[in-house]
mmCIF file of C-alpha atoms in Angstrom:
data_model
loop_
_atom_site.group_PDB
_atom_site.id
_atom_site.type_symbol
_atom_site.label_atom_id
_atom_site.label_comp_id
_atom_site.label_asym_id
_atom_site.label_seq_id
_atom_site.Cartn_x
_atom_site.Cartn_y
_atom_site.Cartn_z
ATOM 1 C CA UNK A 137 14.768 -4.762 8.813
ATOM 2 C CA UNK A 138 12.886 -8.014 9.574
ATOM 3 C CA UNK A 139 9.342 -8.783 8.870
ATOM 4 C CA UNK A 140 7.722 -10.578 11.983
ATOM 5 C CA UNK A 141 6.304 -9.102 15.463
ATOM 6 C CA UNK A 142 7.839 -10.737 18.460
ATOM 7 C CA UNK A 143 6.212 -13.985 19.170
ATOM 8 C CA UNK A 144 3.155 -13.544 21.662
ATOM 9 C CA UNK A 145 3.029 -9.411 21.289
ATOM 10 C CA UNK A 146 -0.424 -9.807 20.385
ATOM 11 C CA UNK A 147 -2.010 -10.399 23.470
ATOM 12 C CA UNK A 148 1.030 -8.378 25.752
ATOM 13 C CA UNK A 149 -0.828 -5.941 28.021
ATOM 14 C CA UNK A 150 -4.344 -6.190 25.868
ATOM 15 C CA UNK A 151 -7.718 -7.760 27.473
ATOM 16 C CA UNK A 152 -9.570 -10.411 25.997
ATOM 17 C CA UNK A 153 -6.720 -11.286 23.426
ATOM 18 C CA UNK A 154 -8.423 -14.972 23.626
ATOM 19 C CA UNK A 155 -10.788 -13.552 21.949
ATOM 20 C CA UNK A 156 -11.485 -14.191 17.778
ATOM 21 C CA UNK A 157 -12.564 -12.202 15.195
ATOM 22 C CA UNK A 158 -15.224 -14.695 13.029
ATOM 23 C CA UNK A 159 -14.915 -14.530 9.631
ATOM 24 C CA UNK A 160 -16.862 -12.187 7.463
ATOM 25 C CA UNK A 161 -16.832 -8.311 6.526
ATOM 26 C CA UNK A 162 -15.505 -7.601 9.679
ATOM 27 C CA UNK A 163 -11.831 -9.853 8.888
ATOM 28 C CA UNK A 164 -12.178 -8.273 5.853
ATOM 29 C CA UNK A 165 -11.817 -5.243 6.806
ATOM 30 C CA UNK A 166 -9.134 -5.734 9.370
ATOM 31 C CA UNK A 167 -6.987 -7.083 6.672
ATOM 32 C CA UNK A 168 -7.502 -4.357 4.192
ATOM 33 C CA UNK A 169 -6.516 -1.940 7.477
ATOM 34 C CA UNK A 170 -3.258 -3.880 8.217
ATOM 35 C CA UNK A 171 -2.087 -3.972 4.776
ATOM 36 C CA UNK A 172 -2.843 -0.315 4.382
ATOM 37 C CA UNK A 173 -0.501 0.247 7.785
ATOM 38 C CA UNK A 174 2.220 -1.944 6.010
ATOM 39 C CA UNK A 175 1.950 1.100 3.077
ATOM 40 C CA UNK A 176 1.998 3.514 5.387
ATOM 41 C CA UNK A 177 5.373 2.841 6.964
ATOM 42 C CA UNK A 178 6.562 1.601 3.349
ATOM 43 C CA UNK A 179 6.198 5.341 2.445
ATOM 44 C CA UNK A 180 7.942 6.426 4.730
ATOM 45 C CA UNK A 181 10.894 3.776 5.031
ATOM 46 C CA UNK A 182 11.704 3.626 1.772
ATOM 47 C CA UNK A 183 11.889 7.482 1.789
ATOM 48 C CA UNK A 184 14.505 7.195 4.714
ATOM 49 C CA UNK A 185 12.696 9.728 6.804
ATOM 50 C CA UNK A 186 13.559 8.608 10.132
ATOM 51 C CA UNK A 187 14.148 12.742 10.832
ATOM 52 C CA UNK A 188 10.899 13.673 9.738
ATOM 53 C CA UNK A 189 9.348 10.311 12.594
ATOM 54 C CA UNK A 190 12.223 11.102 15.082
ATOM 55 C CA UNK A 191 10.629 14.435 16.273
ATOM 56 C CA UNK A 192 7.167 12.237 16.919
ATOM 57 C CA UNK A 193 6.296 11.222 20.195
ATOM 58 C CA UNK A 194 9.365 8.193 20.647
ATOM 59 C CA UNK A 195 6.965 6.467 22.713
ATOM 60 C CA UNK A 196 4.386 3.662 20.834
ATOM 61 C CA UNK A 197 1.339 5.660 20.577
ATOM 62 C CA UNK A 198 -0.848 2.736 20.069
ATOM 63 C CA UNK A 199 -4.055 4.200 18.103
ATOM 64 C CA UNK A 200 -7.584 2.576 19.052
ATOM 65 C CA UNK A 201 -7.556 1.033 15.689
ATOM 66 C CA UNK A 202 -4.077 -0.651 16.047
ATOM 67 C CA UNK A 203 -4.950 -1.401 19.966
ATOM 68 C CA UNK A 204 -8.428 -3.475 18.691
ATOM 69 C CA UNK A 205 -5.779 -5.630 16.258
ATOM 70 C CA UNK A 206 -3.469 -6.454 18.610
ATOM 71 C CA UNK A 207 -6.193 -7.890 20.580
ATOM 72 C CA UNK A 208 -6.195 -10.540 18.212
ATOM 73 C CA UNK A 209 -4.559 -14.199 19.252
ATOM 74 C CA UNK A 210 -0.774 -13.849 17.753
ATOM 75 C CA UNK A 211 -1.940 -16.058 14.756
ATOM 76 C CA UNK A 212 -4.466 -14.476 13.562
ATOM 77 C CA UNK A 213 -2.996 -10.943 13.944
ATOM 78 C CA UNK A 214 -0.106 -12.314 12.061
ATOM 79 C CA UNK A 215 -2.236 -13.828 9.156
ATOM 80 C CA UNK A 216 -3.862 -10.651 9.153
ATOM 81 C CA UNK A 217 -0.936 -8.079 9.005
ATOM 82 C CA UNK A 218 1.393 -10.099 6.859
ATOM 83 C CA UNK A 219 -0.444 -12.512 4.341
ATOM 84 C CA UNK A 220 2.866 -12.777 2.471
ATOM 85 C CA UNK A 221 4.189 -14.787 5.271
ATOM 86 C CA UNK A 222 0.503 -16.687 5.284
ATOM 87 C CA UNK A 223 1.384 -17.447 1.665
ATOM 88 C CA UNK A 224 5.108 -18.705 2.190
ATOM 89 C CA UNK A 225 3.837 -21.167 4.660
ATOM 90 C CA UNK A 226 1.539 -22.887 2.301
ATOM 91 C CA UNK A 227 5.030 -23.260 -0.337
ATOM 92 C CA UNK A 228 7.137 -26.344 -0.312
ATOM 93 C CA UNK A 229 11.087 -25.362 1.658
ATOM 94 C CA UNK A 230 12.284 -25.153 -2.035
ATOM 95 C CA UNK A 231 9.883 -22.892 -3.110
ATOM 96 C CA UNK A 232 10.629 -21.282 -0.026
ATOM 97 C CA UNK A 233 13.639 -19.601 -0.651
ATOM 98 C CA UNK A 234 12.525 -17.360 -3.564
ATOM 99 C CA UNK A 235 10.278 -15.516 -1.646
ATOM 100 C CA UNK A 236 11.474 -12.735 0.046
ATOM 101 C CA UNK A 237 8.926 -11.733 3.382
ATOM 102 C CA UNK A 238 11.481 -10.122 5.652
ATOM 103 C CA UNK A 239 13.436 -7.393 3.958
ATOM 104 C CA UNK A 240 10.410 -4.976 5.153
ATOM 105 C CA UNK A 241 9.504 -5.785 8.222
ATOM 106 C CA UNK A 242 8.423 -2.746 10.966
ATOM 107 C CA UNK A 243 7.994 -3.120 14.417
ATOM 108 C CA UNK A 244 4.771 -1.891 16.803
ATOM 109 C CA UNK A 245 6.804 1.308 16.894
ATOM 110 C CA UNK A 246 7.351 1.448 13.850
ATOM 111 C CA UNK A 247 3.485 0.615 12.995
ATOM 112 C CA UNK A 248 2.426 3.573 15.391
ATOM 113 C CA UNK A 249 4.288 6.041 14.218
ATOM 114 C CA UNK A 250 3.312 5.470 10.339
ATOM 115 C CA UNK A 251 0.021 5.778 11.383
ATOM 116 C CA UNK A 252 0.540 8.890 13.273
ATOM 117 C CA UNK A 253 1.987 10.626 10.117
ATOM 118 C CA UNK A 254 -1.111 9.501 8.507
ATOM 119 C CA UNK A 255 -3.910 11.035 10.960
ATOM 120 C CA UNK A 256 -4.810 14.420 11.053
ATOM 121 C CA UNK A 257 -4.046 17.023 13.543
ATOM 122 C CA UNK A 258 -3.815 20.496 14.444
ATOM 123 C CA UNK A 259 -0.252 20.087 13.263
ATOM 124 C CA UNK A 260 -0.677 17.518 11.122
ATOM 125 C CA UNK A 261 -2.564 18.009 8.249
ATOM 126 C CA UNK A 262 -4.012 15.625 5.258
ATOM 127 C CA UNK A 263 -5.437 17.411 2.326
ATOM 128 C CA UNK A 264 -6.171 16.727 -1.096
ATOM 129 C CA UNK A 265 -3.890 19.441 -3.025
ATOM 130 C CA UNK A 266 -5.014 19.693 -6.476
ATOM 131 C CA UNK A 267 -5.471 17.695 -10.032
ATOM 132 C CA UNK A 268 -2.805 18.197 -13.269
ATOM 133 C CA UNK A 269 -3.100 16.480 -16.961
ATOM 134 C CA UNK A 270 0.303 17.798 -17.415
ATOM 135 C CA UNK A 271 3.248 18.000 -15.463
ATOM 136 C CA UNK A 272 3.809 22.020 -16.326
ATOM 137 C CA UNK A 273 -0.100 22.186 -14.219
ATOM 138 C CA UNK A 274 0.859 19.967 -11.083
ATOM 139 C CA UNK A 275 1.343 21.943 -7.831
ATOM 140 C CA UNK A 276 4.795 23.318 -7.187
ATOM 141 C CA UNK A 277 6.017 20.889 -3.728
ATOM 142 C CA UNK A 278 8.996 20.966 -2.178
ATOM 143 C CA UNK A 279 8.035 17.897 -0.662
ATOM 144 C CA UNK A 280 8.974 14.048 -1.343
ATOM 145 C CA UNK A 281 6.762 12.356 -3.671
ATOM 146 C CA UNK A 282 5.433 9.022 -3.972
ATOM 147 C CA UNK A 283 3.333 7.644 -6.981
ATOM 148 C CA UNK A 284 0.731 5.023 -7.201
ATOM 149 C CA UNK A 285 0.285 3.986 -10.771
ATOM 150 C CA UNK A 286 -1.038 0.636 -12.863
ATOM 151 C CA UNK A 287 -3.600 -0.700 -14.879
ATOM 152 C CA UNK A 288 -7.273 0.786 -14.766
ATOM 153 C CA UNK A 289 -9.648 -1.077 -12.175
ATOM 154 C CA UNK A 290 -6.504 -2.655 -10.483
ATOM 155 C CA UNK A 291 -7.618 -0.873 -7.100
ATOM 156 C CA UNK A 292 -5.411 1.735 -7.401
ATOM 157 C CA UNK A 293 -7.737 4.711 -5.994
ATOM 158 C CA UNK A 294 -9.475 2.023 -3.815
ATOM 159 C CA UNK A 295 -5.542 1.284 -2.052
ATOM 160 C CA UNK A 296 -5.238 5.593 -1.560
ATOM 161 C CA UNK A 297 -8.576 5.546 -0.190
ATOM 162 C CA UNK A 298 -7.528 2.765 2.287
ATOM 163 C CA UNK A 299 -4.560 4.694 3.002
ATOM 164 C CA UNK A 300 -6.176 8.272 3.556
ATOM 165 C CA UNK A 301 -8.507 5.712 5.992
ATOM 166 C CA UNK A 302 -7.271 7.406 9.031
ATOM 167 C CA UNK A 303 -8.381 10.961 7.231
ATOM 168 C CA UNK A 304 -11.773 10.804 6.165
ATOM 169 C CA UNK A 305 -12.211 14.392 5.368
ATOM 170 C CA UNK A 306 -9.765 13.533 2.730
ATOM 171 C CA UNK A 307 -12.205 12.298 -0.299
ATOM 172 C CA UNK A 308 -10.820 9.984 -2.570
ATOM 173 C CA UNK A 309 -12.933 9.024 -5.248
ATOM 174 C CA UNK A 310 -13.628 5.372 -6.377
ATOM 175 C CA UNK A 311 -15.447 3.632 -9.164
ATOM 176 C CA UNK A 312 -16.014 0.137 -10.615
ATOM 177 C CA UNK A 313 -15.925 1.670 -13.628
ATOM 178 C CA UNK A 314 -12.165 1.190 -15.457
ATOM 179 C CA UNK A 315 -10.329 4.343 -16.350
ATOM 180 C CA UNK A 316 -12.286 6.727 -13.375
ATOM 181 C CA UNK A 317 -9.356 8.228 -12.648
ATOM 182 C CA UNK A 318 -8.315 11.230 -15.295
ATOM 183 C CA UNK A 319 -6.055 13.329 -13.928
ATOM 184 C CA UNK A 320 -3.190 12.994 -11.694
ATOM 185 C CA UNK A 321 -4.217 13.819 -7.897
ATOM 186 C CA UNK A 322 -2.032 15.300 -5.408
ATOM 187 C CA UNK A 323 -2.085 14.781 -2.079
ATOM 188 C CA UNK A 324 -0.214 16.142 1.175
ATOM 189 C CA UNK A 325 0.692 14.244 3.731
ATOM 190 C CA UNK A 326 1.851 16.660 6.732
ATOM 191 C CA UNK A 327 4.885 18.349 6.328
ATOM 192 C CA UNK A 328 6.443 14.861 5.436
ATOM 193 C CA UNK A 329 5.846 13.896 1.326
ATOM 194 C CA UNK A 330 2.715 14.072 -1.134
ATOM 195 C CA UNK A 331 0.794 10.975 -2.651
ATOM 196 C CA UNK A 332 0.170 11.042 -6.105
ATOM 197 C CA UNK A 333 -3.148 9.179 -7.454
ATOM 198 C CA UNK A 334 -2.107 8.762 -11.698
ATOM 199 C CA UNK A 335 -4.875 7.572 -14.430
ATOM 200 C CA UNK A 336 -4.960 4.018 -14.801
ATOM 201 C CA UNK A 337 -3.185 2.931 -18.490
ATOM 202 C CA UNK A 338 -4.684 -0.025 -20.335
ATOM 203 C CA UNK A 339 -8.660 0.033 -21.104
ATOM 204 C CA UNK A 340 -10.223 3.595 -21.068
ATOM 205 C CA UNK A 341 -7.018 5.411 -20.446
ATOM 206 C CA UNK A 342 -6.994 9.320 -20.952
ATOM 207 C CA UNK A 343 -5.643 10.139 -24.405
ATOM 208 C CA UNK A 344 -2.667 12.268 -23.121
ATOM 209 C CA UNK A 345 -1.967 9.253 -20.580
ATOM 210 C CA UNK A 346 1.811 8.871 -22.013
ATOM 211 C CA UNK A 347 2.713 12.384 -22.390
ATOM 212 C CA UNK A 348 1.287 12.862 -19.126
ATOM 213 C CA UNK A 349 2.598 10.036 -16.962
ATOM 214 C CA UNK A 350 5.928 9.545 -18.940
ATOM 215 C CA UNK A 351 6.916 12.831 -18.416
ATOM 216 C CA UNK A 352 5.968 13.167 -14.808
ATOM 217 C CA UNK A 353 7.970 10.020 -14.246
ATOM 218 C CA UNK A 354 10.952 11.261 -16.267
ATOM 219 C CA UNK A 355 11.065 15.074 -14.824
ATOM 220 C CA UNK A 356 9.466 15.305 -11.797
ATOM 221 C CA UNK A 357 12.526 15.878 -9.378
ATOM 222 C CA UNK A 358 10.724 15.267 -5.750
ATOM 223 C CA UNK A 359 9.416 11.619 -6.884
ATOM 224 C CA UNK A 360 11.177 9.891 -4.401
ATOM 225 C CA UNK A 361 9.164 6.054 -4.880
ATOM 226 C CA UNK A 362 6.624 4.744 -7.080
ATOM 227 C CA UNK A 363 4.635 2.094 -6.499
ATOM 228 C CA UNK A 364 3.003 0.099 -9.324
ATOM 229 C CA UNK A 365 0.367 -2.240 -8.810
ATOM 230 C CA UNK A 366 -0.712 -5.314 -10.416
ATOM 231 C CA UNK A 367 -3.535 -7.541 -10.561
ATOM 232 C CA UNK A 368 -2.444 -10.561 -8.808
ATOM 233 C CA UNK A 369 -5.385 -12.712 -10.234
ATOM 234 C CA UNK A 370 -3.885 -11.921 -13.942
ATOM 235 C CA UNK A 371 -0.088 -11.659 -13.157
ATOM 236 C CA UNK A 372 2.068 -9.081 -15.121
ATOM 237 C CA UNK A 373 -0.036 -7.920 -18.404
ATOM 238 C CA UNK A 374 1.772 -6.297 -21.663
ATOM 239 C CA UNK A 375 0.833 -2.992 -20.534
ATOM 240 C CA UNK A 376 2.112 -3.472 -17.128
ATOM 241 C CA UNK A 377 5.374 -4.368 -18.701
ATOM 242 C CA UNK A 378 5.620 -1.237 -20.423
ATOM 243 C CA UNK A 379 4.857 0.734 -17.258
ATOM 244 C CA UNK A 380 7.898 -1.338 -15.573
ATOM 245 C CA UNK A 381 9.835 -0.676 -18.575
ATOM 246 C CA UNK A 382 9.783 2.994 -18.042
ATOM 247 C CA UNK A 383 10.943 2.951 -14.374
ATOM 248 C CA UNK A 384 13.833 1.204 -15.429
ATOM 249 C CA UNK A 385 14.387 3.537 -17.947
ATOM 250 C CA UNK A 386 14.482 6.313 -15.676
ATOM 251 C CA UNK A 387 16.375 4.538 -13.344
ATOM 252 C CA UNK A 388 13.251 5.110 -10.787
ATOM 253 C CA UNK A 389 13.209 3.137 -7.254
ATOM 254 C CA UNK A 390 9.507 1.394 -7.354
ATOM 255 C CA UNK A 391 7.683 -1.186 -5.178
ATOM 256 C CA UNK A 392 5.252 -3.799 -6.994
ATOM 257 C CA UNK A 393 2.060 -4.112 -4.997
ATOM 258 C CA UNK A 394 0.067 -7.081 -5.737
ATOM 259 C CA UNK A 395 -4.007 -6.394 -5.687
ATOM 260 C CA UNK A 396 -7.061 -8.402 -5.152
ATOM 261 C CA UNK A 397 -5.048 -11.369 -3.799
ATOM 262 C CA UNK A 398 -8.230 -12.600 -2.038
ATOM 263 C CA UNK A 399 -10.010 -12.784 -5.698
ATOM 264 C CA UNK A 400 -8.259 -16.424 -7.280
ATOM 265 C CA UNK A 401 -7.614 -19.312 -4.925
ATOM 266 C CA UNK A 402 -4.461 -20.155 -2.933
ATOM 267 C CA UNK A 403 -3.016 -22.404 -5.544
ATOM 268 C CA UNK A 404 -3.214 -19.787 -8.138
ATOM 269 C CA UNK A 405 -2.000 -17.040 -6.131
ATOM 270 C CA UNK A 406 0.755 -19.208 -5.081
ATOM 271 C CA UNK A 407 1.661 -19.958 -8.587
ATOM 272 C CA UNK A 408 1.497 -15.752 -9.884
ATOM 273 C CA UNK A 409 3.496 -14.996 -6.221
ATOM 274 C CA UNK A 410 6.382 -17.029 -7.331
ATOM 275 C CA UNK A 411 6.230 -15.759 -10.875
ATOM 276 C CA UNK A 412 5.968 -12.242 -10.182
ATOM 277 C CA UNK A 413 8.838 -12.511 -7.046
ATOM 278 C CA UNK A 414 11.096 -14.669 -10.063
ATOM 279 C CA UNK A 415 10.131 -11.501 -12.420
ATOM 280 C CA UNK A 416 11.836 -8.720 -9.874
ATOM 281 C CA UNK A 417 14.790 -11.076 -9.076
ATOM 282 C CA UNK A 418 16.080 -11.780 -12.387
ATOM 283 C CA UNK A 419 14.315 -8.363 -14.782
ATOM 284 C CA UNK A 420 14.557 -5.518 -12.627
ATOM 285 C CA UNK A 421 16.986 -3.669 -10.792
ATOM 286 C CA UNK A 422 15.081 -0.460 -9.431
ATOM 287 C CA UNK A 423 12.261 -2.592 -7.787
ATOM 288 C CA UNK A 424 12.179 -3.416 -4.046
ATOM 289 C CA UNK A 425 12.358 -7.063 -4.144
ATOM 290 C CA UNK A 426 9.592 -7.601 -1.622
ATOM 291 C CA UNK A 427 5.974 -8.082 -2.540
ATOM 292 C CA UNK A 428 3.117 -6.008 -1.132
ATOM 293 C CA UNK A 429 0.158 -8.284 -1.367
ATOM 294 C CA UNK A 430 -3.005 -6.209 -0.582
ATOM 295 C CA UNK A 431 -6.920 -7.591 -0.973
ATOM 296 C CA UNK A 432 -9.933 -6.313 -2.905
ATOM 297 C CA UNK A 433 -11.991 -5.268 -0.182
ATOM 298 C CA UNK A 434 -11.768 -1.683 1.490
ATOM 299 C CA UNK A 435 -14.985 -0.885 2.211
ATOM 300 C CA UNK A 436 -16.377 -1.367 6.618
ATOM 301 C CA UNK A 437 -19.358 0.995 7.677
ATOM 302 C CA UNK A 438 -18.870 2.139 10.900
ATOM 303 C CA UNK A 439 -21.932 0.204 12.194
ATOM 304 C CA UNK A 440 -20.208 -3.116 10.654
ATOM 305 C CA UNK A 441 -17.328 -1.650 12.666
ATOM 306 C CA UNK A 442 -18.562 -2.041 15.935
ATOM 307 C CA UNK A 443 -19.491 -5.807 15.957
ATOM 308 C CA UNK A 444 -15.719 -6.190 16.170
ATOM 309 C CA UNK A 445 -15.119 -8.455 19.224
ATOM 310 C CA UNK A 446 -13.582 -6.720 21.890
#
């Protein structure tokens, strides 16, 4: 799988693709959306479920949201989508090569169809499930499972929110407030796999937090991918190390997801990029060895919404 659209798809077949989107709220917003797309199909890649996306239309349904970003000029769309790639750009051709940007790399099918598993149908439902402080009280799915775990207030229910954006009858709760999250939350995705919101660890953690994440990362059969997030202004904390630590120990495939990459400048971000990317080369061996960068921001009213340039 490579990482980068065709050169020039942005504008192919879309009006006004000489047109820019200024920045503000409203790039915001398209970035958070892109990355959340890049998710979506990480789900279900890295859960090999090309069954499950074969019996979807095999045409590229091109949604209205995906259709206003690929009005975009090719650059911008691409510094939008992929700010990995926007990153290795800025890096010297030494620094380069230790970055990996294309293992994961989806096409506009590809795109389209992750987003279709995503939105709600008649036959395609997105529900919240149910809450568990122990694994012996979670909901009894036959489905895959993927996690999203890390450190409290690293934007962990803020990235499921972002993901679920497609869904809005799907409520996913958020607070600036560390430790918000108590309980792990299931939720169902189709008939395809469940995502699994876990408490933050770290500052304001639930008491039971290792009996109850350890154990659901240890036993729970149907966990298929976990992905662990980390505060790219701060880098790879103690506790964060310990969370990595178990994954290895049970020999768990996970993805690290770097958050609030628009929150420290480009030098520093550079600087934990390469650390963090060193980190997964030489210390892991369950962990996808490509990034997922992801920003702060994933918040647009729908009024914001509509000064998007068409």
């Amino acid at each position: 799988m490579r990482l980068q659209f065709p050169a020039g798809v942005a504008g192919a077949g879309c009006p006004g693709a000489d047109q820019t989107l200024a920045r503000g709220p409203e790039r915001d917003f398209w970035e958070t959306k892109m990355t959340a797309r890049a998710l979506r199909l990480a789900t279900g890649k890295l859960l090999e479920l090309p069954a499950a996306l074969g019996r979807l239309n095999r045409a590229c349904r091109t949604f209205q949201t995906f259709a206003e970003v690929l009005r975009l000029p090719t650059r911008q769309m691409m510094k939008l989508a992929f700010p990995l790639q926007e990153l290795q750009r800025q890096l010297t051709p030494d620094s380069r090569l230790h970055l990996h940007v294309k293992t994961f790399d989806p096409s506009l099918e590809d795109i389209s169809k992750a987003e279709s598993v995503f939105m709600t149908t008649g036959r395609n439902r997105i529900e919240y499930v149910s809450s568990a402080v122990r694994l012996d009280h979670a909901p009894d799915l036959s489905h895959p499972e993927v996690c999203f775990i890390g450190r409290s207030n690293v934007g962990k229910s803020s990235l499921i929110k972002a993901l679920f954006s497609l869904a809005p009858e799907v409520e996913v709760r958020v607070s600036k407030k560390p430790g918000h999250t108590k309980k792990m939350n299931f939720f169902k995705v189709g008939k395809y796999f469940t995502v699994v919101d876990m408490p933050g660890y770290g500052y304001r953690a639930p008491e039971d937090f290792v009996d109850m994440v350890e154990t659901y990362l240890k036993e729970r059969r149907n966990l298929m991918r976990t992905f662990l997030l980390v505060d790219s202004v701060v880098g790879i904390q103690k506790t964060d190390s310990i969370a990595i630590g178990m994954c290895e120990e049970f020999a768990l495939p996970y993805v690290m997801v770097l958050t609030k990459i628009d929150k420290s400048s480009k030098g520093h971000l550079l600087k934990q990029v390469l650390q963090i990317q060193k980190f997964v080369d030489s210390e892991t061996q369950g962990c996808f060895p490509q990034l997922f960068p992801v920003r702060s921001r994933t918040e647009f009213t729908d009024t914001k919404r509509n000064h998007v340039k068409a």
